[in-house]
Every structure is written in structure tokens, then in C-alpha cells.
mmCIF file of C-alpha atoms in Angstrom:
data_model
loop_
_atom_site.group_PDB
_atom_site.id
_atom_site.type_symbol
_atom_site.label_atom_id
_atom_site.label_comp_id
_atom_site.label_asym_id
_atom_site.label_seq_id
_atom_site.Cartn_x
_atom_site.Cartn_y
_atom_site.Cartn_z
ATOM 1 C CA MET A 1 0.018 -0.009 -0.005
ATOM 2 C CA LYS A 2 2.917 2.406 -0.651
ATOM 3 C CA LEU A 3 1.701 3.740 -3.968
ATOM 4 C CA THR A 4 -0.060 6.766 -2.511
ATOM 5 C CA GLU A 5 2.658 7.453 0.012
ATOM 6 C CA GLU A 6 5.346 7.466 -2.666
ATOM 7 C CA ALA A 7 3.267 9.535 -5.075
ATOM 8 C CA ALA A 8 1.960 12.055 -2.571
ATOM 9 C CA CYS A 9 4.769 12.344 -0.007
ATOM 10 C CA GLU A 10 7.957 11.938 -2.052
ATOM 11 C CA HIS A 11 6.633 13.600 -5.195
ATOM 12 C CA SER A 12 4.069 16.220 -6.105
ATOM 13 C CA ASP A 13 2.694 14.498 -9.200
ATOM 14 C CA LEU A 14 -0.106 12.386 -7.798
ATOM 15 C CA THR A 15 -2.411 11.604 -10.735
ATOM 16 C CA MET A 16 -5.845 10.121 -11.330
ATOM 17 C CA ASP A 17 -4.035 7.012 -12.635
ATOM 18 C CA ASP A 18 -2.633 6.472 -9.149
ATOM 19 C CA VAL A 19 -6.152 6.679 -7.740
ATOM 20 C CA ARG A 20 -7.478 4.378 -10.434
ATOM 21 C CA ASN A 21 -4.831 1.784 -9.548
ATOM 22 C CA LEU A 22 -5.947 1.904 -5.942
ATOM 23 C CA ILE A 23 -9.580 1.557 -6.983
ATOM 24 C CA LYS A 24 -8.614 -1.431 -9.145
ATOM 25 C CA LYS A 25 -7.024 -3.061 -6.097
ATOM 26 C CA LYS A 26 -10.187 -2.320 -4.128
ATOM 27 C CA ASP A 27 -12.335 -3.977 -6.809
ATOM 28 C CA GLU A 28 -10.094 -7.055 -6.773
ATOM 29 C CA ILE A 29 -10.435 -7.351 -3.002
ATOM 30 C CA GLU A 30 -14.195 -7.032 -3.289
ATOM 31 C CA GLU A 31 -14.258 -9.851 -5.851
ATOM 32 C CA GLN A 32 -12.273 -12.053 -3.464
ATOM 33 C CA ILE A 33 -14.587 -11.219 -0.602
ATOM 34 C CA LYS A 34 -17.590 -12.069 -2.722
ATOM 35 C CA ALA A 35 -16.037 -15.417 -3.680
ATOM 36 C CA TYR A 36 -15.552 -16.370 -0.019
ATOM 37 C CA TYR A 37 -19.100 -15.264 0.788
ATOM 38 C CA ASP A 38 -20.254 -17.601 -1.982
ATOM 39 C CA VAL A 39 -18.393 -20.458 -0.256
ATOM 40 C CA LEU A 40 -20.242 -19.753 2.982
ATOM 41 C CA GLU A 41 -23.562 -19.485 1.142
ATOM 42 C CA ASP A 42 -22.930 -22.864 -0.519
ATOM 43 C CA GLN A 43 -22.355 -24.329 2.903
ATOM 44 C CA GLY A 44 -25.516 -22.708 4.255
ATOM 45 C CA VAL A 45 -23.703 -20.677 6.916
ATOM 46 C CA GLY A 46 -22.714 -17.055 7.498
ATOM 47 C CA THR A 47 -19.633 -15.336 8.814
ATOM 48 C CA GLU A 48 -20.560 -16.243 12.372
ATOM 49 C CA GLY A 49 -22.769 -18.956 13.843
ATOM 50 C CA PRO A 50 -21.816 -22.241 15.500
ATOM 51 C CA LEU A 51 -19.905 -25.005 13.731
ATOM 52 C CA VAL A 52 -20.793 -27.569 16.399
ATOM 53 C CA ASP A 53 -24.020 -29.475 16.928
ATOM 54 C CA ALA A 54 -26.289 -29.428 19.952
ATOM 55 C CA GLU A 55 -23.994 -31.850 21.765
ATOM 56 C CA GLY A 56 -20.881 -29.844 21.090
ATOM 57 C CA TYR A 57 -19.452 -32.052 18.345
ATOM 58 C CA PRO A 58 -18.164 -30.610 15.060
ATOM 59 C CA ARG A 59 -20.963 -30.512 12.511
ATOM 60 C CA ALA A 60 -20.783 -33.322 9.970
ATOM 61 C CA ASP A 61 -23.110 -31.688 7.463
ATOM 62 C CA VAL A 62 -20.671 -28.958 6.383
ATOM 63 C CA ASN A 63 -17.055 -28.628 5.288
ATOM 64 C CA LEU A 64 -15.496 -27.137 8.410
ATOM 65 C CA TYR A 65 -12.150 -26.463 6.789
ATOM 66 C CA GLN A 66 -13.720 -24.487 3.920
ATOM 67 C CA ILE A 67 -15.883 -22.499 6.297
ATOM 68 C CA ARG A 68 -13.074 -21.600 8.694
ATOM 69 C CA THR A 69 -10.802 -20.651 5.793
ATOM 70 C CA ALA A 70 -13.496 -18.521 4.164
ATOM 71 C CA ARG A 71 -14.345 -16.758 7.440
ATOM 72 C CA HIS A 72 -10.701 -16.029 8.147
ATOM 73 C CA GLN A 73 -10.029 -14.752 4.623
ATOM 74 C CA ILE A 74 -13.138 -12.526 4.716
ATOM 75 C CA ALA A 75 -11.995 -10.968 7.996
ATOM 76 C CA CYS A 76 -8.498 -10.336 6.643
ATOM 77 C CA LEU A 77 -9.732 -8.979 3.296
ATOM 78 C CA GLN A 78 -12.242 -6.686 4.995
ATOM 79 C CA ASN A 79 -9.387 -5.187 7.018
ATOM 80 C CA ASP A 80 -7.368 -4.703 3.827
ATOM 81 C CA HIS A 81 -10.423 -3.191 2.148
ATOM 82 C CA LYS A 82 -10.967 -0.754 4.995
ATOM 83 C CA ALA A 83 -7.341 0.371 4.855
ATOM 84 C CA LEU A 84 -7.479 0.729 1.075
ATOM 85 C CA MET A 85 -10.648 2.804 1.223
ATOM 86 C CA ALA A 86 -8.916 5.152 3.648
ATOM 87 C CA GLU A 87 -5.938 5.338 1.293
ATOM 88 C CA ILE A 88 -8.199 6.123 -1.662
ATOM 89 C CA GLU A 89 -9.924 8.835 0.275
ATOM 90 C CA GLU A 90 -6.615 10.333 1.300
ATOM 91 C CA ALA A 91 -5.360 10.173 -2.281
ATOM 92 C CA LEU A 92 -8.462 11.972 -3.550
ATOM 93 C CA HIS A 93 -8.016 14.670 -0.929
ATOM 94 C CA LYS A 94 -4.378 15.156 -1.918
ATOM 95 C CA LEU A 95 -5.206 15.179 -5.613
ATOM 96 C CA HIS A 96 -7.874 17.769 -4.952
ATOM 97 C CA ALA A 97 -5.376 19.870 -2.962
ATOM 98 C CA GLN A 98 -2.866 19.642 -5.820
ATOM 99 C CA GLU A 99 -5.452 20.857 -8.307
ATOM 100 C CA LYS A 100 -6.461 23.756 -6.020
ATOM 101 C CA GLU A 101 -2.835 24.740 -5.774
ATOM 102 C CA LYS A 102 -2.455 24.609 -9.570
ATOM 103 C CA ARG A 103 -5.575 26.729 -9.979
ATOM 104 C CA GLY A 104 -4.179 29.223 -7.495
ATOM 105 C CA SER A 105 -0.962 29.510 -9.475
ATOM 106 C CA GLY A 106 -2.859 29.689 -12.755
ATOM 107 C CA THR A 107 -1.393 26.479 -14.175
ATOM 108 C CA ALA A 108 -4.413 24.179 -14.025
ATOM 109 C CA HIS A 109 -5.118 22.177 -17.164
ATOM 110 C CA ASP A 110 -7.987 19.746 -17.651
ATOM 111 C CA ASN A 111 -8.768 19.660 -13.932
ATOM 112 C CA PRO A 112 -9.965 16.119 -13.141
ATOM 113 C CA MET A 113 -11.656 17.338 -9.980
ATOM 114 C CA GLU A 114 -13.518 20.214 -11.629
ATOM 115 C CA GLU A 115 -16.733 18.263 -11.640
ATOM 116 C CA GLU A 116 -16.821 18.618 -7.818
ATOM 117 C CA ALA A 117 -17.642 22.305 -8.244
ATOM 118 C CA SER A 118 -21.099 21.325 -9.501
ATOM 119 C CA LEU A 119 -22.075 18.097 -7.779
ATOM 120 C CA PRO A 120 -25.452 16.580 -8.704
ATOM 121 C CA ALA A 121 -28.286 16.914 -6.218
ATOM 122 C CA THR A 122 -28.434 14.314 -3.431
ATOM 123 C CA PHE A 123 -31.616 12.362 -2.864
ATOM 124 C CA ALA A 124 -30.875 10.039 0.072
ATOM 125 C CA ARG A 125 -28.620 9.811 3.118
ATOM 126 C CA VAL A 126 -27.014 6.866 4.899
ATOM 127 C CA ASP A 127 -27.954 6.966 8.591
ATOM 128 C CA ALA A 128 -26.731 3.524 9.727
ATOM 129 C CA VAL A 129 -24.065 1.024 8.589
ATOM 130 C CA THR A 130 -23.497 -2.354 10.248
ATOM 131 C CA ALA A 131 -19.871 -3.518 10.639
ATOM 132 C CA GLY A 132 -19.034 -6.480 8.386
ATOM 133 C CA SER A 133 -21.971 -5.860 6.084
ATOM 134 C CA PRO A 134 -21.776 -5.480 2.288
ATOM 135 C CA ALA A 135 -22.378 -1.722 2.732
ATOM 136 C CA HIS A 136 -19.497 -1.541 5.241
ATOM 137 C CA THR A 137 -17.242 -3.519 2.914
ATOM 138 C CA ALA A 138 -18.036 -1.171 0.053
ATOM 139 C CA GLY A 139 -17.014 1.823 2.157
ATOM 140 C CA LEU A 140 -20.352 3.452 2.925
ATOM 141 C CA ARG A 141 -20.360 5.636 6.051
ATOM 142 C CA VAL A 142 -23.045 7.199 8.191
ATOM 143 C CA GLY A 143 -23.752 10.686 6.851
ATOM 144 C CA ASP A 144 -22.925 9.888 3.216
ATOM 145 C CA GLU A 145 -25.366 11.642 0.896
ATOM 146 C CA VAL A 146 -26.300 9.614 -2.193
ATOM 147 C CA ILE A 147 -26.229 11.096 -5.683
ATOM 148 C CA GLU A 148 -26.196 7.810 -7.565
ATOM 149 C CA PHE A 149 -27.280 4.317 -6.555
ATOM 150 C CA GLY A 150 -27.039 1.959 -9.516
ATOM 151 C CA SER A 151 -29.537 3.314 -12.049
ATOM 152 C CA VAL A 152 -31.200 5.594 -9.494
ATOM 153 C CA ASN A 153 -30.280 9.280 -9.365
ATOM 154 C CA SER A 154 -31.858 12.569 -8.338
ATOM 155 C CA ASN A 155 -33.653 12.860 -11.685
ATOM 156 C CA ASN A 156 -35.571 9.563 -11.440
ATOM 157 C CA PHE A 157 -35.723 8.982 -7.643
ATOM 158 C CA GLN A 158 -39.284 8.865 -6.316
ATOM 159 C CA ASN A 159 -39.054 6.903 -3.070
ATOM 160 C CA LEU A 160 -36.933 4.311 -1.286
ATOM 161 C CA GLN A 161 -38.658 1.515 -3.197
ATOM 162 C CA ASN A 162 -36.597 2.592 -6.211
ATOM 163 C CA ILE A 163 -33.423 1.697 -4.338
ATOM 164 C CA ALA A 164 -34.948 -1.482 -2.894
ATOM 165 C CA SER A 165 -35.867 -2.630 -6.399
ATOM 166 C CA VAL A 166 -32.362 -2.045 -7.692
ATOM 167 C CA VAL A 167 -30.905 -3.994 -4.741
ATOM 168 C CA GLN A 168 -33.282 -6.941 -5.196
ATOM 169 C CA HIS A 169 -32.406 -7.239 -8.888
ATOM 170 C CA SER A 170 -28.666 -6.879 -8.260
ATOM 171 C CA GLU A 171 -27.952 -9.589 -5.688
ATOM 172 C CA GLY A 172 -24.339 -10.767 -6.191
ATOM 173 C CA LYS A 173 -23.689 -8.076 -8.799
ATOM 174 C CA ALA A 174 -21.552 -4.970 -8.567
ATOM 175 C CA LEU A 175 -23.481 -1.721 -8.217
ATOM 176 C CA ARG A 176 -21.939 1.686 -8.763
ATOM 177 C CA VAL A 177 -22.739 3.956 -5.860
ATOM 178 C CA VAL A 178 -21.661 7.587 -5.694
ATOM 179 C CA VAL A 179 -21.998 9.657 -2.527
ATOM 180 C CA VAL A 180 -20.996 13.090 -1.339
ATOM 181 C CA ARG A 181 -18.743 13.025 1.711
ATOM 182 C CA SER A 182 -17.171 16.134 3.235
ATOM 183 C CA GLY A 183 -18.269 18.070 0.134
ATOM 184 C CA GLU A 184 -16.481 15.713 -2.274
ATOM 185 C CA ARG A 185 -17.687 13.118 -4.723
ATOM 186 C CA CYS A 186 -16.888 9.559 -3.536
ATOM 187 C CA PRO A 187 -17.583 6.666 -5.925
ATOM 188 C CA MET A 188 -17.574 3.049 -4.727
ATOM 189 C CA THR A 189 -18.674 -0.439 -5.698
ATOM 190 C CA LEU A 190 -21.388 -2.145 -3.632
ATOM 191 C CA ILE A 191 -22.333 -5.809 -4.020
ATOM 192 C CA PRO A 192 -25.691 -6.634 -2.485
ATOM 193 C CA GLN A 193 -25.481 -10.112 -1.037
ATOM 194 C CA ARG A 194 -26.595 -12.333 1.820
ATOM 195 C CA TRP A 195 -24.429 -12.095 4.891
ATOM 196 C CA SER A 196 -24.747 -12.871 8.608
ATOM 197 C CA GLY A 197 -27.129 -9.952 9.217
ATOM 198 C CA ARG A 198 -30.461 -8.874 7.796
ATOM 199 C CA GLY A 199 -31.083 -7.810 4.213
ATOM 200 C CA LEU A 200 -28.601 -7.587 1.352
ATOM 201 C CA LEU A 201 -26.885 -4.310 2.297
ATOM 202 C CA GLY A 202 -26.543 -3.943 6.083
ATOM 203 C CA CYS A 203 -27.268 -0.247 6.070
ATOM 204 C CA ASN A 204 -30.226 2.119 6.413
ATOM 205 C CA ILE A 205 -30.914 4.776 3.834
ATOM 206 C CA VAL A 206 -33.399 7.602 4.259
ATOM 207 C CA PRO A 207 -34.641 10.152 1.713
ATOM 208 C CA VAL A 208 -33.523 13.764 2.000
ATOM 209 C CA PRO A 209 -35.980 16.637 1.537
ATOM 210 C CA GLN A 210 -36.040 17.885 -2.018
#
């Protein structure tokens, strides 16, 4: 995870390509996490829950080795994902700062962050995220304001059923979600899927007054 540190700390030429490389790593981790969740789903278990029967003996109806391996890998990958999301956020902040400095010196060209000056209208807000959930893995945080959720945006959003419908039809598939956080655009990939908690997301989203 030294790409951002080398680009931002030792040099002053952090680029969108650096950020894209980090996002690519994030996507790869998410694919690995999904694969391990699929293993647990095939075994009919979640990330928690007992692996022993009522008498305390190891369950004979599941592959204990596969389950333990999958659970361990999910935990490790989620930690990696969390760290990478923080690194991406930091890289975006530094890139934004670089572009502001260039604008201040009158040397800005093709500003990749210029779109942030006119962010689309938000239509929903995240007011709860459960640790270990698909929403948490994707990087959603409490307070994030949604400007894009799959095919739903401020132009076609009517009510929360719009989001629920997208989620139901996208189980196991990658959804593009874009939120506004601290005044900046923050894109991420969310994979609705069954996990140890309720629903396919593990977060609560509420509409914002229009």
C-alpha cells in the first residue's frame, strides 16, 4: 500500500491514474470477498454462527475447513479493504489539494476534480451502517449523501422503493454507488449479497428533503 505514500509524499505529481490503480485493487479485493461469501452461502452458513451441533461435536453436514478458511479470509480482506478505502480517500483529498494549488498559481489544465464544483443533487442519506456488512465492505459511512445508486439518481428517484428494487435485482452483482462526503464526490462499488445480518446491504438509507 505504498503507492499513494510514494506519489503524494515523495513527489508532487499524484495523478488520477494512481487513484485508479488503488480503486482497481479495491475492486479485486471485493471480488475475493464475494467469492468467499459464496463459499459460505454454498455451505448454508454465515460469517458467524456455530460449527458444532447441539451436543458440542463438530458438525458433519458442512465442510468445516472451507468455512473456517473462508471466514478467516473474509476478515483479513475486509481489514485490507478498509485500509485501502482510507488510502483512496486520502489520495483523492491530496489530488484535490494539488489541483487547487495549480488553480491558485494559474497552471491548471484539464482539472480532473473540476466536476466537484457542480455536484449533482443528493436524494438520500445513509444513517446507519453495520460492521461487516456489504455496505460496510463497500465503504459506505453514516452521513454519506447519495447522488447515484445503480440506475437511481436525483432525476428519477421517487421513493426508497426505487433503491430497494435495484438491490433486489442486483444480488451478487456490482453496483456503482456515488456519494458526497465532506463536500467531495466519492464513488464506490457495492455488491448486495446475503451475509450474517439482515437484508442484502446492512445499512439504512433515508430520503432527503427535495
